[in-house]
Amino acid sequence: MSKIEEIREAVGKGKSKIISELVEEAVAEGASPMEILNDGMIDEMAEIGEKFKRNEAFVPEMLVAAKTMKKGVETLKKYLPDGADKALGKVVIGTVAGDMHDIGKNLVAMMFESTGFEVIDLGVDVPAEKFVEALKADPEIKIVALSALLTTTMQAMRDTITAIEEAGLRENVKIMVGGAPITQEFADEIGADAYTADAASAAEVGKALVS
Amino acid sequence: MENIKNIKKHTIRFLPSGLPIDVADGTTIMDAARKAGVFINAPCGGDGKCLKCTVEVTSDGVTTTQLACRYKVTSDIDVTAPEKTASKIAESGTSRKIDPLLSEMISKNIEIRGIEQPLVMAFDIGTTTVVGYLISAESGETISTVSRMNPQAQYGADVIKRAEYAMQSGGEALSRIIKDAVSDMIGEAASLAGADRQNIALVMLAGNTCMNHLFMGFPVRRLVTAPYKPAQNYSPVITAAECGINDSGYTAWLPNIDGFVGSDTVAVLLDVEMDKLEKPSLILDIGTNGEVAAGDRNRYIVCSTAAGPAFEGVGISCGMRAFTGAIDRAEITPDGVELGVIGGGKPHGICGSGLLDIVAAMLKHGVIDESGRFSDEDELPEYLRAMVTGDGAERRLVLARGSDSASGKEIAVTQKDVREVQLAKAAIAAGVKTVLRQLRISFSQLDGVMLSGAFGNYASEESLCTVGLLPRECAGKIVHIGNAAGEGAKLAAINYNEYKRAVKIAENAEYLELATNKTFQELYIEEMAF
Ligand code: B12
Ligand code: FES
């Protein structure tokens, strides 16, 4: 097995303890850092995301894989050209006001990150104004990702989009929505740019939206 | 105003009763049925998502099957709504003998009215099922028991959906139909016992906080949106006449503890005598919300963990509630699967206890691994290969082929169903562990694990421990306590001191909020694996 294959396997199985070592070894053996990033980690994470989408992998597997990749990227960073791991731009993500569910949102954030976005995570129970502030503070943000798990907090999604519109920032960003009770129909109704049912598709669609 | 006159009206006849109702053009059958007082189950609250609200519509002699919540009336039609089926409810638990003692106010009322054989009634208002007990106020004996589906189900299966309806359209309709049902059940219980309903001096109610609020007409906005807190924990004692459920007597509710820990939990805690438990115990009610209570009389903690309805058979591909035809027991052997079906005969679907058994058996026989993933063909034991088919989310263990099922459709447990079970079981297991950690007690220190409610009553101990809903240390300690909420409500109805005791129990309960609890979040992820 090549070192890059070993890295892939470590990410896939969530072996976070050995990932840094493997990355160092791969670099020492002369593997290209970009190749380690793309073929060793991004591809593998995308595959886990696919498996998750097909219900073959589940939340814990996704989380450990993402954690492992994160650690690997940290080690690899010093060898990468500046910003290579965040080439796709910035995403701001959060669970909307009144809603504390964060597992789905975290998975989406991780998939964005492992696809090559820089993720600003505002956490849970995020009021509309906080999204607006974040956008004002950082004009480079390209995507706003909103999560809601309660049928009663879906309205807060609408309010958040309205607030972004009223602040005159709507043209600058793409807005994505998701969470168990959300449907494409609802996303259209509140004027979101995209909805996806799972985290892997969210990152794919996000990538398509900015390119 | 002009326009209103011009709106076309059509007549719908609801069969078999033949009840006609005139509605405006474009009204949905669901709205018409709600108006006419005809029950059509609407688990998703009428969003067109659950596909459970099917009715037969006859228009111009042609009969078609339609979704009641989507079909808009554009002509005169006949509608046949499906029969309501009775579900399996947890039988009475361990009844505690208690001497009747009514409050002074109620006793005085009985005296003034010259009632010779005073009665009291207790109700457990569940989100799904309502149970009522008619009790002699002299002997404390239960004379008759009545139960039915909660008619609010036509506004949604879960409390959030119903509360949303109340927020949008006012709470009157929801309050009215549950009160009407209670009034009806009072009549039914009285006539079953050959008693006069006007001799009922007190009706004591228990239910989750949302059921309490909808019944009493309290505002629910704060309950189902931030901060998720009750408008009030205590309900005023009012006359049954004012309440609209009987012409004489009084109505009282046991108090709530918090937004998602209601008076039904208080009733359970009264039934198990939480205030007297010397040794630490765990009390668990597994429903859409798992209510967890643990501790001893000196300190006990309660919390609510949002499991979702998987263990009620909802949101599962072949799931159903514990009605006739539901697979409620299952076992895998090298000779195949052995299924227990409620009422015997061919199975129709799988209910919570059956689902639990199957998932446990799938784990034991290697159909799924500890992460919950279905095994590939070559990882499966020989004797099960023919029963596992499909890929991805649709990969499944077939329990009954179409020819062997009551509906003619295959009955199976899919990869997606297993994931739903993982989400639900993790929520409960993590809730339990978080509470025990907070109390600094371990499972081995627990004196007993008491399971109440319908699912808890039928879930097998072995399967509960195999899937890890409860750890192995609990084996041998699990007791099924039946409908403990009903039993507790009865105690409070019969004896005023017990009612006061319940209030104390509620006051002394420590409520633990899981939404902001770091330990819970870590444990939740950990517990997703089997
Ligand atoms: C875990 C859980 C909790 C935990 C949350 C812990 C945490 N830190 O997240 C706790 C116990 C705290 C909790 C509390 C409550 N909960 Co809760 N909870 C759940 C549960 C069991 C699982 C949710 C989950 O994590 N799913 C797994 C993740 C991976 O899935 P997901 O979030 O849908 O995310 C995926 C997609 O939707 C998508 N996605 C998600 N976000 C986004 C965003 C974008 C932009 C995109 C593109 C995609 C996307 O990608 C993800 C991965 O593929 C569900 C029931 C269930 N079985 O589903 C109830 C559930 C969501 N909760 C519910 C309720 C009612 C509550 C409470 C109000 C009541 C209570 N019992 O305490 C409180 C409210 C707290 C609050 N203020 O928010 C209800 C909601 C019902 C309704 N009609 O709205 C549910 C459905 C249970 C039920 N049927 O009663 N809950
Ligand atoms: S589809 Fe009609 S109520 Fe759910």
Short mmCIF file of N, CA, C and O and ligand atoms in Angstrom, two decimals, chain B residues 30 42-53 67 69, ligand 2:
data_model
loop_
_atom_site.label_atom_id
_atom_site.label_comp_id
_atom_site.label_asym_id
_atom_site.label_seq_id
_atom_site.Cartn_x
_atom_site.Cartn_y
_atom_site.Cartn_z
N MET B 30 -59.78 17.19 4.83
CA MET B 30 -59.29 17.19 6.21
C MET B 30 -59.95 18.32 7.01
O MET B 30 -60.46 18.10 8.11
N ALA B 42 -54.00 12.29 11.07
CA ALA B 42 -53.14 13.16 10.28
C ALA B 42 -51.77 13.30 10.95
O ALA B 42 -51.44 14.35 11.48
N PRO B 43 -50.97 12.23 10.90
CA PRO B 43 -49.69 12.27 11.62
C PRO B 43 -48.82 13.48 11.29
O PRO B 43 -48.21 14.06 12.17
N CYS B 44 -48.78 13.88 10.01
CA CYS B 44 -47.90 15.01 9.67
C CYS B 44 -48.63 16.34 9.78
O CYS B 44 -48.11 17.37 9.37
N GLY B 45 -49.84 16.29 10.32
CA GLY B 45 -50.57 17.53 10.54
C GLY B 45 -51.15 18.11 9.26
O GLY B 45 -51.58 19.26 9.24
N GLY B 46 -51.17 17.33 8.19
CA GLY B 46 -51.78 17.81 6.95
C GLY B 46 -50.81 18.45 5.98
O GLY B 46 -51.19 19.25 5.13
N ASP B 47 -49.54 18.08 6.08
CA ASP B 47 -48.54 18.63 5.17
C ASP B 47 -48.38 17.82 3.88
O ASP B 47 -47.56 18.14 3.04
N GLY B 48 -49.13 16.74 3.77
CA GLY B 48 -49.03 15.92 2.57
C GLY B 48 -47.78 15.07 2.54
O GLY B 48 -47.37 14.57 1.51
N LYS B 49 -47.17 14.87 3.72
CA LYS B 49 -45.89 14.16 3.75
C LYS B 49 -46.01 12.71 4.23
O LYS B 49 -45.22 11.87 3.83
N CYS B 50 -46.95 12.43 5.12
CA CYS B 50 -46.96 11.10 5.73
C CYS B 50 -47.80 10.09 4.95
O CYS B 50 -47.64 8.89 5.14
N LEU B 51 -48.69 10.58 4.09
CA LEU B 51 -49.55 9.73 3.26
C LEU B 51 -50.42 8.78 4.07
O LEU B 51 -50.81 7.72 3.60
N LYS B 52 -50.71 9.17 5.31
CA LYS B 52 -51.49 8.27 6.17
C LYS B 52 -52.97 8.65 6.21
O LYS B 52 -53.77 7.96 6.82
N CYS B 53 -53.33 9.76 5.60
CA CYS B 53 -54.69 10.27 5.76
C CYS B 53 -55.60 9.86 4.61
O CYS B 53 -56.49 10.61 4.23
N LEU B 67 -55.73 11.61 -0.58
CA LEU B 67 -55.21 12.11 0.69
C LEU B 67 -56.17 13.19 1.18
O LEU B 67 -56.40 14.18 0.48
N CYS B 69 -55.86 15.46 3.32
CA CYS B 69 -55.31 16.80 3.56
C CYS B 69 -54.97 17.53 2.27
O CYS B 69 -54.71 18.73 2.28
S1 FES C 2 -50.32 13.31 4.28
FE1 FES C 2 -52.22 14.01 4.87
S2 FES C 2 -51.98 14.19 6.99
FE2 FES C 2 -50.06 13.51 6.40
#
